[in-house]
Backbone as a ProteinNet text record, in pm:
[ID]
protein_1_A
[PRIMARY]
MATASGRLAYLPDPVVVDRALADRLKASGRPESRYRFTGPCTEEGCAQWTGRRCGVVGHVLDDPPDPGRGPRHPENPAGGPLPVCGIRADCRWFAQRGAAACRVCPTVVADVGGSATYRSARPDQSP
[TERTIARY]
845.9	837.5	827.5	747.3	731.3	855	902.4	1016.4	966.8	1059.3	1022.3	937.1	954.4	876.5	736.6	706.3	575.9	568.7	677.9	683.2	728.5	694.5	739.3	874.1	957.3	1087.2	1070	1140.8	1137.9	1228.6	1191.2	1276.8	1326.2	1454.8	1507.2	1459.6	1421.3	1373.9	1244.3	1151.8	1028.1	1058.8	977.4	989.8	863.8	881.9	768.5	729.7	603.6	554.9	501	573.6	527.4	475.7	428.3	368.9	469.1	594.6	694.7	715.6	728.8	747.1	622.1	506	381.5	371.5	407.5	403.5	501.2	621.2	720.3	671.3	610.5	560.8	444.8	355.7	240.7	281.2	395.2	440.7	466.4	490.8	517	405	283.2	168.4	115.5	21.6	-43.7	55.9	93.9	188.6	137.4	5.9	-52	-25.4	7.9	37.4	183.1	264.5	407.5	455.4	377.7	418.8	301.5	331	225.9	262.4	170.3	192	128.2	183.5	129.6	115	33.2	14.3	-34.6	-55.5	-106.3	-241.7	-261.7	-388.9	-498.6	-608	-719	-832.6	-809.7	-907.2	-1045.6	-1143.6	-1280.5	-1292.8	-1193.3	-1196.1	-1155.8	-1127.6	-1080.1	-1178.6	-1203.6	-1295.3	-1242.4	-1113	-1055	-1064.8	-1106	-1114.6	-1232.1	-1209.9	-1314.7	-1392.8	-1352.8	-1411.8	-1312.8	-1214.3	-1111.1	-970.1	-959.9	-826.7	-836	-718.2	-712.5	-747.3	-840.9	-883.7	-793.3	-707.8	-625.9	-527.3	-449.1	-347.6	-413.3	-526.8	-597.8	-642.9	-692.2	-735	-617.1	-504.3	-387.1	-334	-332.9	-277.3	-375	-502.7	-597.2	-684.2	-713	-801.4	-722.1	-782.8	-711.5	-685.2	-578.9	-549.3	-656.7	-662.5	-756.1	-716.4	-812.9	-780.4	-699.8	-603.9	-524.4	-408.4	-398.4	-290.9	-178.1	-197.4	-93.3	-91.4	4.7	13.6	41.7	-7.4	14.2	157.4	223.6	359.4	445.8	471.2	541.1	686.4	753	895.2	923.6	823.5	845.2	872.7	991.1	1021.6	945.4	928.3	856	937.6	1066.8	1152.4	1257.1	1362.7	1469.7	1452	1556	1549.2	1453	1391.8	1302.7	1386.4	1338.9	1412.3	1407.7	1502.1	1502	1378.3	1304.8	1181.2	1171.6	1149.1	1144	1017.2	913	786.5	743.3	820.9	777.2	733.4	802.6	768.8	627.4	575.7	442	343.2	382.6	302.3	185.2	64.4	-57	-51	-8.8	-4.4	91.7	210	306.8	250.8	184.6	125.4	20.6	-53.4	-157.4	-103.2	-11.7	26.2	175.4	256.3	398.8	473.5	569.7	658.5	582.8	470.7	393	348.5	311.7	271.8	390	506.7	626.4	656.8	638	671.6	576.7	451.5	359.9	351	400	388.9	431.8	546.6	587.8	503.4	410.6	324.8	193.9	168	40	50.4	-7.2	-18.1	-164.6	-235.5	-379.8	-416.6	-382.2	-420.4	-552.5	-661.4	-792.5	-848.9	-781.6	-823.3	-944.7	-965.9	-1081.3	-1089.5	-1210.7	-1229	-1260.5	-1249.8	-1276.9	-1170.2	-1206.6	-1111.3	-1081.6	-981.9	-945.6	-1066.7	-1136.6	-1252.5	-1367.6	-1398	-1514.3	-1490	-1363.4	-1332.2	-1343.9	-1358.3	-1368.2	-1493.6	-1612	-1736.1	-1759.4	-1693	-1712.4	-1639.1	-1555.1	-1474.7	-1538.2	-1548.3	-1600.1	-1484.7	-1502.6	-1394	-1347
504.2	534.6	405	402.9	284.5	263.5	138.7	102.9	61.8	31.1	-10.3	-136.9	-221.3	-344.8	-321.8	-199.5	-168.5	-187	-229.5	-244.5	-112.9	-93.5	25.8	-0.1	101.5	92.6	138.8	73.7	113.1	234.3	320.8	432.3	403.9	425	395.2	493.1	612.5	714.7	774.3	807.4	873	1005.9	1040.4	1167.7	1248.4	1370.2	1457.6	1526.1	1513	1575.8	1713.3	1814.5	1951.6	2005.5	2126.9	2186.3	2187.7	2222.6	2230.4	2092.7	1987.8	1853.8	1809.8	1835.2	1798.4	1865.5	1991.2	2062.9	2003.2	1968.5	1906.9	1771.8	1692.5	1562.2	1574.3	1670.1	1690.2	1741.7	1809	1865.2	1756.7	1634.5	1527.9	1423.2	1462.9	1371.8	1336.1	1244	1202.6	1131.3	1190.9	1126.1	991.9	978	855.2	734.1	757.1	644.9	601.7	681.2	650.1	633	681	678.1	632.5	575.7	550.7	630.3	712.7	799.1	735.5	763.1	707.3	817.2	791	881.6	798.5	859.3	784.2	720.4	598.3	530	605.6	633.4	704.9	611.2	481.1	378.7	412.7	441.2	465.6	581.3	668.7	781.6	745.3	617.7	572.6	472.7	485.7	393.9	251.3	232.2	97.4	22.9	91.9	32.2	-64.7	-186.4	-288.4	-289.5	-208	-210.6	-264.7	-342	-399.2	-378.9	-358	-347.8	-286.7	-262.2	-212.5	-327	-304.5	-408.3	-426.8	-330.6	-339.4	-454.7	-462.3	-567.6	-705.7	-715.6	-842.7	-884.4	-790.5	-819	-869.3	-801.1	-837.6	-975.5	-1005.6	-1133	-1250.1	-1225.9	-1335.6	-1366.2	-1267.1	-1289.6	-1342.6	-1428.5	-1478.2	-1364.6	-1377.8	-1273.1	-1265.8	-1153.5	-1139	-1235.9	-1300.6	-1394	-1324.5	-1395.4	-1341.6	-1254.2	-1220	-1131.3	-1206.7	-1336.2	-1413.6	-1384.3	-1443.5	-1421.4	-1275.5	-1229.3	-1089.8	-1061.4	-1159.1	-1135	-1258.6	-1294.4	-1419.5	-1421.9	-1309.4	-1310.9	-1287.3	-1284.3	-1263.4	-1395.6	-1413.6	-1538.2	-1547.5	-1669	-1690.6	-1649.7	-1638.7	-1603.2	-1503.4	-1494.7	-1402	-1270.4	-1190.4	-1061.7	-965.2	-882.9	-780.9	-662	-592.3	-474.1	-363.8	-273.3	-156.4	-73.9	-33.4	42.3	153.3	274.7	389	402.7	324	339.6	215.2	106.8	-20.8	-6.5	73.4	87	141.4	216.3	275.9	218.7	114.2	63.2	-22	15.8	-58.8	-198.1	-208.1	-338.2	-432.3	-382.3	-466.1	-509.2	-417.4	-450.6	-560.7	-560.3	-659.8	-793	-790.2	-913.1	-943.6	-859.8	-888.7	-892.8	-985.5	-995.1	-1017	-1086.4	-1109.7	-977	-881.9	-749.9	-679.7	-691.2	-628.1	-684.7	-813.9	-877	-837.6	-806	-764.1	-613.5	-541	-395.4	-332.1	-369.5	-302.5	-337.9	-431.5	-466.7	-388.8	-313.5	-245.1	-102.9	-82.5	50.1	64	149.5	160.3	299.7	329.5	457.2	437.2	455.7	435.7	563.8	675.4	801.5	861.5	987.9	1057.6	1049.9	1034.9	1029.7	887.7	789.2	651.4	604.4	508.7	449.3	307.5	246.9	109	17.9	29.6	-57.9	-22.1	106.2	140.8	110.6	101.2	67.8	-82.1	-160.8	-306.8	-351.9	-316.7	-347.6	-496.8	-581.3	-725	-783.8	-706.1	-755.1	-713.9	-805.2	-771.7	-740.8	-654.7	-618.5	-733.1
-440.3	-580.9	-658.7	-763.5	-846	-931.8	-935.2	-1017.4	-1156.4	-1247	-1382.2	-1381.1	-1279.6	-1270.5	-1213.6	-1172.3	-1114.8	-965.3	-903.8	-758.7	-697.1	-571.8	-501.1	-436.5	-436	-369.6	-225.5	-134.9	5.4	24.3	115.6	155.2	296.7	320.9	453.9	560.9	519.3	612.7	560.5	649.7	605.7	537.7	440.1	370.3	399.3	445.2	472.1	340.8	305	182.6	218.4	176.8	197	64	62.1	-57.4	-172.8	-147.5	-255.3	-319.1	-237.4	-292.3	-368.1	-312.4	-379.4	-515.8	-523.6	-651.3	-751.9	-706.4	-796.9	-848.3	-760.5	-801.4	-899.5	-875.9	-964.2	-1101.6	-1110	-1237.8	-1342.5	-1298.3	-1395.2	-1397.2	-1365.6	-1372.3	-1234.7	-1234.9	-1110.2	-1019.2	-906.1	-815.6	-763.6	-750.1	-696.1	-784.4	-911.1	-999.8	-990.1	-922.4	-911.9	-768.7	-671.6	-531.4	-447	-331.6	-233.8	-110.8	-67.9	47.1	168.8	284.3	407.2	510.8	604.5	716.9	833.6	946.5	1061.3	1028.3	1074.6	1053.5	1128.6	1060.2	1123	1163.6	1147.5	1184.1	1130.6	1215	1170.8	1072.4	1066.9	974.4	832.5	806.7	675.6	615.3	486.6	418.8	413.3	434.9	429.5	563	668.4	801.8	806.4	854.1	856.8	987.5	1082.5	1215.4	1316.7	1267.2	1353.9	1298.9	1167.1	1105.5	966.2	907.3	769.9	675.2	588.1	495	375.4	346	225.5	235	341.4	349.8	358.5	422.5	425.8	287.3	211.4	74.3	-8.2	2.3	-77	-37.9	90.9	136.4	127.1	145.8	161.2	40.3	-42.3	-155.8	-274.6	-354.9	-472.1	-570.8	-651.9	-749.5	-857.6	-926.4	-1037	-1148.3	-1213.1	-1321.1	-1430.7	-1484.9	-1595.1	-1553.6	-1425.9	-1381.6	-1313.2	-1286.4	-1219.8	-1071.3	-998.3	-853.6	-822.2	-709	-669.5	-632.1	-575.5	-526.1	-548.5	-676.7	-705.2	-660.6	-656.1	-623.6	-476.4	-393.4	-250.5	-181.8	-128.1	-59	73	119.6	245.2	366.5	351.1	463.6	420.3	497.6	465.1	535.8	532.7	602.3	533.6	613.3	558.8	511.8	409.4	364.6	469.4	462	549.8	514.1	615.4	592.5	696.2	650	738.6	820.5	789.9	863.5	938.6	934.2	992.7	1138.7	1216.7	1359.2	1380.1	1283	1293.8	1191.6	1121.2	1010.3	1058.7	1022.2	1056.9	995.6	869.1	802.4	873.7	911.5	982.2	1117.5	1187.2	1317	1302.2	1193.2	1170.5	1121	1026.1	956.7	956.7	1021.5	1034.8	902.7	894.1	778.7	647.8	652.4	529.6	468.4	552.2	502.6	437.5	498.4	440	302	286.1	159.3	46.3	77.1	-30.2	-44.4	54	52.5	-80.5	-137.8	-261.2	-382.6	-368.7	-482.1	-481.2	-374.5	-359.9	-413.4	-530.9	-590	-626.5	-558.7	-578.2	-626.5	-750.5	-809	-880.9	-807.5	-866.3	-926.3	-905	-964.6	-896.4	-921.7	-867.6	-717.8	-665.5	-521	-473.1	-564.4	-525.4	-427.6	-344.6	-251.4	-296.8	-238.2	-271.7	-257.5	-146.1	-123.2	-215.6	-233.5	-316.3	-462.9	-504.5	-642.3	-666.2	-560.1	-570.2	-496.3	-547.4	-474	-457.3	-537	-525.8	-406.6	-342.7	-230.4	-98.5	-7.9	124.1	216.3	316.9	406.6	492.6
[MASK]
+++++++++++++++++++++++++++++++++++++++++++++++++++++++++++++++++++++++++++++++++++++++++++++++++++++++++++++++++++++++++++++++

């Protein structure tokens, strides 16, 4: 869930989104603007797949920030313990980039609306 600072809060245990929860979340607006949902990586079945890995975490870690917005993750220390996370054991981003992915994870909120994807909403970025 997005906090007042715009970062996502970690959940210690995975939450299964069923129809009742989805309906409750939709009752107060677009859930995608307040939560980031995850599921098993579908690799080639996902528009974010580069052919070898998920392009989202690479974009967040490797590409420079948008001008005027400042650093993407200024308060993330280079070391220290990682927060408790209910999905780390199955997380594609963690498997690809380790602790660095965990540190930027709460900064990634990609509510692009409609049927656009993270990559298609940023045509200037290469995978």
